[in-house]
XYZ file of N, CA and C in Angstrom:
477
model
N -67.766 0.795 86.145
C -68.868 1.741 86.151
C -70.103 1.006 86.664
N -70.729 1.542 87.719
C -71.927 0.888 88.244
C -73.186 1.433 87.585
N -74.336 0.844 87.927
C -75.600 1.190 87.276
C -75.963 2.651 87.487
N -75.727 3.198 88.674
C -76.082 4.605 88.902
C -75.218 5.536 88.062
N -73.944 5.184 87.864
C -73.098 5.998 86.994
C -73.559 5.909 85.547
N -73.982 4.727 85.118
C -74.486 4.560 83.755
C -75.724 5.402 83.558
N -76.641 5.370 84.524
C -77.897 6.100 84.362
C -77.680 7.607 84.356
N -76.603 8.096 84.991
C -76.316 9.527 84.941
C -75.941 9.954 83.531
N -75.292 9.079 82.782
C -74.869 9.391 81.422
C -75.890 8.956 80.390
N -76.869 8.215 80.838
C -77.822 7.617 79.915
C -78.906 8.584 79.496
N -79.267 8.568 78.208
C -80.413 9.345 77.767
C -81.708 8.766 78.324
N -81.665 7.534 78.786
C -82.789 6.906 79.457
C -82.522 7.084 80.943
N -83.285 7.951 81.587
C -82.926 8.443 82.909
C -83.125 7.459 84.047
N -83.874 6.408 83.867
C -84.119 5.469 84.954
C -82.863 4.666 85.250
N -82.573 4.483 86.518
C -81.423 3.697 86.920
C -81.803 2.286 87.316
N -82.983 1.835 86.976
C -83.446 0.520 87.386
C -82.708 -0.582 86.637
N -82.225 -1.576 87.375
C -81.572 -2.697 86.708
C -82.605 -3.605 86.058
N -83.859 -3.522 86.495
C -84.922 -4.342 85.918
C -85.554 -3.681 84.705
N -84.990 -2.587 84.251
C -85.524 -1.898 83.082
C -85.441 -2.830 81.873
N -86.551 -2.947 81.159
C -86.635 -3.883 80.033
C -86.452 -3.147 78.708
N -85.819 -3.819 77.755
C -85.563 -3.269 76.436
C -86.001 -4.275 75.382
N -86.475 -3.760 74.255
C -86.868 -4.592 73.124
C -85.767 -4.480 72.073
N -85.256 -5.612 71.623
C -84.190 -5.641 70.626
C -84.798 -5.909 69.260
N -84.419 -5.074 68.297
C -84.930 -5.221 66.938
C -83.757 -5.235 65.959
N -83.988 -5.849 64.810
C -82.948 -5.938 63.786
C -83.247 -4.984 62.648
N -82.185 -4.421 62.126
C -82.237 -3.598 60.931
C -80.958 -3.912 60.163
N -81.095 -4.680 59.090
C -79.920 -5.223 58.392
C -79.070 -5.982 59.402
N -77.791 -5.642 59.493
C -76.904 -6.313 60.436
C -76.816 -5.588 61.775
N -77.539 -4.486 61.918
C -77.546 -3.726 63.169
C -78.639 -4.217 64.106
N -78.392 -4.063 65.395
C -79.409 -4.317 66.411
C -79.702 -2.995 67.098
N -80.970 -2.647 67.158
C -81.391 -1.448 67.876
C -82.094 -1.863 69.150
N -81.813 -1.133 70.210
C -82.376 -1.405 71.520
C -83.367 -0.290 71.840
N -84.648 -0.648 71.922
C -85.706 0.305 72.256
C -86.061 0.139 73.727
N -86.049 1.203 74.519
C -86.564 1.087 75.885
C -88.038 0.682 75.827
N -88.419 -0.336 76.566
C -89.808 -0.807 76.551
C -90.761 0.287 77.022
N -90.255 1.235 77.790
C -91.102 2.331 78.276
C -91.560 3.249 77.152
N -90.927 3.172 75.979
C -91.310 4.012 74.841
C -92.286 3.318 73.894
N -92.513 2.023 74.078
C -93.280 1.242 73.108
C -94.713 1.020 73.576
N -95.662 1.415 72.719
C -97.076 1.153 72.989
C -97.416 -0.272 72.572
N -97.018 -0.643 71.359
C -97.246 -1.993 70.854
C -96.407 -2.227 69.608
N -96.337 -3.488 69.208
C -95.647 -3.859 67.978
C -96.704 -4.396 67.022
N -96.720 -3.837 65.815
C -97.761 -4.147 64.834
C -97.169 -4.833 63.613
N -97.991 -5.616 62.953
C -97.666 -6.133 61.625
C -98.714 -5.542 60.694
N -98.259 -4.733 59.735
C -99.143 -3.988 58.844
C -98.961 -4.500 57.417
N -100.059 -4.767 56.742
C -99.983 -5.135 55.329
C -99.524 -3.920 54.530
N -98.583 -4.141 53.655
C -98.048 -3.045 52.849
C -99.140 -2.354 52.041
N -100.137 -3.103 51.601
C -101.223 -2.523 50.804
C -102.094 -1.556 51.610
N -102.003 -1.586 52.937
C -102.800 -0.701 53.800
C -102.117 0.647 54.044
N -100.885 0.793 53.578
C -100.121 2.022 53.820
C -100.436 3.050 52.741
N -100.848 4.230 53.176
C -101.137 5.343 52.273
C -99.876 6.191 52.143
N -99.371 6.348 50.925
C -98.162 7.147 50.693
C -98.405 8.612 51.011
N -97.364 9.278 51.479
C -97.378 10.717 51.727
C -96.264 11.330 50.890
N -96.536 11.683 49.632
C -95.486 12.047 48.683
C -94.747 13.351 48.963
N -95.294 14.244 49.750
C -94.651 15.543 49.925
C -93.779 15.625 51.172
N -93.528 14.504 51.798
C -92.696 14.468 52.997
C -91.367 13.793 52.691
N -90.482 13.836 53.650
C -89.183 13.180 53.540
C -89.376 11.718 53.137
N -88.391 11.169 52.438
C -88.468 9.766 52.034
C -88.446 8.824 53.232
N -88.011 9.320 54.380
C -88.037 8.497 55.590
C -89.469 8.223 56.040
N -90.399 9.110 55.681
C -91.812 8.907 56.009
C -92.401 8.007 54.925
N -92.663 6.765 55.281
C -93.167 5.791 54.311
C -94.629 6.021 53.972
N -95.343 6.665 54.862
C -96.767 6.910 54.671
C -97.470 6.864 56.002
N -98.767 6.568 55.951
C -99.528 6.447 57.182
C -100.513 5.295 57.042
N -101.018 4.852 58.174
C -101.941 3.724 58.204
C -103.000 3.994 59.268
N -104.193 3.499 59.025
C -105.281 3.609 59.992
C -105.208 2.396 60.917
N -105.158 2.654 62.235
C -105.084 1.562 63.209
C -105.865 1.941 64.457
N -106.849 1.173 64.790
C -107.674 1.353 65.982
C -108.184 2.793 66.092
N -108.716 3.300 65.004
C -109.316 4.626 65.010
C -108.341 5.785 64.961
N -107.073 5.522 64.761
C -106.062 6.584 64.703
C -105.249 6.453 63.423
N -104.738 7.591 62.975
C -103.827 7.615 61.832
C -102.404 7.591 62.382
N -101.630 6.617 61.935
C -100.260 6.445 62.416
C -99.286 6.743 61.287
N -98.450 7.785 61.447
C -97.392 8.005 60.457
C -96.304 6.941 60.635
N -95.772 6.468 59.524
C -94.751 5.423 59.552
C -93.414 5.974 59.076
N -92.387 5.748 59.870
C -91.037 6.203 59.543
C -90.142 4.984 59.386
N -89.371 4.959 58.313
C -88.440 3.867 58.056
C -87.147 4.090 58.837
N -86.880 3.225 59.802
C -85.617 3.317 60.532
C -84.455 3.051 59.581
N -84.678 2.195 58.600
C -83.646 1.910 57.592
C -83.254 3.194 56.855
N -84.232 4.002 56.488
C -83.949 5.250 55.776
C -83.236 6.244 56.689
N -83.626 6.287 57.946
C -82.977 7.188 58.903
C -81.510 6.807 59.074
N -81.223 5.512 59.109
C -79.853 5.029 59.324
C -79.022 5.080 58.052
N -79.578 4.569 56.941
C -78.815 4.413 55.700
C -79.078 5.476 54.651
N -80.118 6.263 54.829
C -80.474 7.251 53.824
C -81.310 6.682 52.699
N -81.624 5.399 52.765
C -82.483 4.790 51.752
C -83.104 3.534 52.332
N -84.128 3.068 51.663
C -84.738 1.816 52.086
C -86.244 1.861 52.053
N -86.823 0.814 51.555
C -88.268 0.663 51.496
C -88.665 -0.618 52.205
N -89.957 -0.811 52.326
C -90.466 -2.035 52.926
C -90.266 -3.170 51.932
N -89.672 -4.242 52.399
C -89.540 -5.429 51.565
C -90.531 -6.457 52.086
N -91.133 -7.181 51.201
C -92.122 -8.165 51.609
C -93.520 -7.572 51.648
N -94.470 -8.399 52.007
C -95.866 -7.981 52.000
C -96.290 -7.269 53.272
N -95.535 -7.447 54.355
C -95.889 -6.846 55.637
C -94.766 -5.970 56.167
N -95.158 -4.989 56.956
C -94.195 -4.136 57.647
C -94.318 -4.402 59.141
N -93.187 -4.525 59.810
C -93.184 -4.662 61.265
C -92.948 -3.269 61.826
N -93.843 -2.851 62.704
C -93.859 -1.470 63.181
C -93.796 -1.436 64.703
N -92.871 -0.642 65.230
C -92.813 -0.357 66.658
C -93.574 0.948 66.858
N -94.729 0.872 67.515
C -95.563 2.044 67.757
C -95.131 2.687 69.068
N -94.740 3.957 68.990
C -94.247 4.668 70.166
C -95.401 5.242 70.978
N -95.224 5.272 72.287
C -96.260 5.770 73.190
C -95.960 7.201 73.637
N -96.796 7.811 74.465
C -96.573 9.202 74.891
C -95.236 9.464 75.586
N -94.595 8.438 76.132
C -93.274 8.631 76.749
C -92.225 9.037 75.712
N -92.522 8.850 74.425
C -91.592 9.211 73.351
C -91.684 10.690 73.000
N -92.467 11.451 73.743
C -92.571 12.889 73.511
C -93.254 13.214 72.203
N -92.598 14.022 71.377
C -93.177 14.456 70.105
C -93.420 13.300 69.139
N -92.781 12.179 69.359
C -92.965 11.028 68.472
C -94.067 10.080 68.956
N -94.817 10.482 69.955
C -95.924 9.652 70.442
C -96.885 9.369 69.298
N -97.233 8.113 69.118
C -98.157 7.729 68.060
C -97.508 7.482 66.716
N -96.195 7.613 66.628
C -95.466 7.367 65.383
C -95.049 5.901 65.346
N -95.120 5.299 64.173
C -94.683 3.926 63.985
C -93.312 3.889 63.330
N -92.392 3.167 63.925
C -91.038 3.016 63.394
C -90.966 1.649 62.709
N -90.712 1.647 61.401
C -90.670 0.407 60.624
C -89.280 -0.215 60.752
N -89.270 -1.488 61.147
C -88.028 -2.228 61.372
C -88.035 -3.500 60.519
N -86.939 -4.268 60.556
C -86.883 -5.536 59.826
C -87.534 -6.671 60.612
N -87.125 -6.815 61.887
C -87.724 -7.865 62.713
C -87.450 -7.610 64.188
N -88.273 -8.233 65.017
C -88.096 -8.172 66.467
C -87.243 -9.367 66.872
N -86.193 -9.100 67.645
C -85.295 -10.168 68.078
C -85.671 -10.731 69.441
N -86.243 -9.889 70.297
C -86.593 -10.331 71.644
C -86.505 -9.182 72.620
N -86.350 -9.532 73.889
C -86.242 -8.505 74.920
C -85.092 -8.850 75.853
N -84.664 -7.852 76.595
C -83.563 -8.045 77.523
C -83.678 -7.024 78.638
N -83.027 -7.322 79.744
C -82.946 -6.369 80.832
C -81.665 -5.563 80.687
N -81.647 -4.421 81.307
C -80.519 -3.494 81.205
C -79.193 -4.154 81.579
N -79.183 -4.950 82.639
C -77.923 -5.531 83.104
C -77.373 -6.613 82.170
N -78.131 -7.008 81.159
C -77.659 -8.001 80.188
C -77.189 -7.358 78.883
N -77.247 -6.040 78.835
C -76.811 -5.303 77.646
C -75.440 -4.700 77.901
N -74.692 -4.383 76.849
C -73.368 -3.775 77.046
C -73.492 -2.448 77.800
N -72.747 -2.265 78.882
C -72.863 -1.034 79.674
C -72.561 0.228 78.868
N -71.641 0.144 77.907
C -71.293 1.335 77.123
C -72.415 1.763 76.183
N -73.429 0.922 76.004
C -74.575 1.265 75.168
C -75.291 2.498 75.706
N -75.225 2.702 77.009
C -75.952 3.797 77.647
C -75.108 5.049 77.833
N -73.840 4.997 77.412
C -72.994 6.189 77.436
C -73.449 7.131 76.338
N -73.391 8.420 76.590
C -73.801 9.383 75.569
C -72.897 9.301 74.349
N -71.652 8.851 74.525
C -70.731 8.723 73.396
C -71.145 7.605 72.437
N -71.931 6.647 72.905
C -72.317 5.494 72.081
C -73.760 5.578 71.616
N -74.351 6.747 71.696
C -75.742 6.879 71.272
C -75.837 6.736 69.760
N -77.041 6.666 69.264
C -77.295 6.464 67.837
C -76.597 7.500 66.974
N -76.609 8.750 67.397
C -76.089 9.837 66.575
C -74.586 10.043 66.712
N -73.900 9.169 67.419
C -72.465 9.355 67.581
C -71.740 9.094 66.268
N -70.524 9.586 66.183
C -69.749 9.450 64.951
C -69.293 8.012 64.717
N -69.266 7.229 65.767
C -68.827 5.842 65.631
C -69.888 5.017 64.922
N -69.547 4.513 63.741
C -70.506 3.715 62.974
C -70.167 2.233 63.002
N -69.098 1.857 63.737
C -68.718 0.458 63.775
C -69.499 -0.334 64.818
N -70.320 0.332 65.600
C -71.109 -0.331 66.625
C -72.248 -1.104 65.981
N -72.379 -2.369 66.319
C -73.440 -3.208 65.747
C -74.708 -3.180 66.594
N -74.643 -2.585 67.772
C -75.811 -2.458 68.631
C -75.926 -0.998 69.058
N -77.128 -0.447 68.887
C -77.333 0.977 69.169
C -78.612 1.182 69.963
N -78.581 2.177 70.800
C -79.740 2.551 71.599
C -80.624 3.493 70.797
N -81.906 3.156 70.659
C -82.841 4.051 69.978
C -83.267 5.131 70.954
N -83.227 6.369 70.475
C -83.715 7.512 71.231
C -84.646 8.298 70.324
N -85.678 8.925 70.877
C -86.594 9.703 70.034
C -85.881 10.754 69.181
N -84.776 11.289 69.664
C -84.027 12.301 68.915
C -83.422 11.727 67.638
N -83.428 10.413 67.509
C -82.916 9.750 66.314
C -83.645 10.232 65.069
N -84.948 10.482 65.201
C -85.764 10.946 64.081
C -85.687 12.466 64.054
N -85.049 13.012 63.040
C -84.847 14.460 62.933
C -86.178 15.191 62.796
N -86.258 16.380 63.362
C -87.506 17.157 63.323
C -87.873 17.567 61.897
N -86.900 17.725 61.005
C -87.209 18.120 59.623
C -87.918 17.004 58.851
N -87.960 15.805 59.409
C -88.667 14.688 58.776
C -90.129 15.038 58.540
N -90.701 15.856 59.400
C -92.138 16.172 59.347
C -92.452 17.407 58.530
N -91.453 18.052 57.952
C -91.694 19.248 57.145
C -91.973 18.850 55.701
N -92.918 19.568 55.084
C -93.204 19.328 53.671
C -91.955 19.591 52.849
N -91.668 18.719 51.899
C -90.472 18.844 51.069
C -90.714 19.667 49.814
N -91.918 19.568 49.262
C -92.277 20.336 48.066
C -93.798 20.386 47.999
N -94.306 21.281 47.232
C -95.759 21.406 47.105
C -96.191 21.382 45.680
């Protein structure tokens, strides 16, 4: 399968071999974020996070950063159904407008592993069958897509 065939099946539509990805860790899993979706990576003190009690448990709260309020979503909770911030700081991947409805949302991860180009990643990572939401849970490396965060995450849970 060549790069153009991969990009036809890829949720990331660019067929560029120089496309850069940021690799992050979550427990024993590695998530691959397209660099085109990332505005910046932040380290936030846990004490600066304001809880939002009436939202899904995946929403850890929000934080004030550079004049904006950033909602924080736990990738651990999205993947495992549970999980809180451990330690005094949270590492946050802040999504940019290319992430669509998730623009300005911070995704809380365990750690940043580094970056890589598309041609150095497993080609099957970009197949629609190997996306984050696929039934296969034995994959240790997954492609992050904005659709990973369910739309019901933002609905009030109780009043």
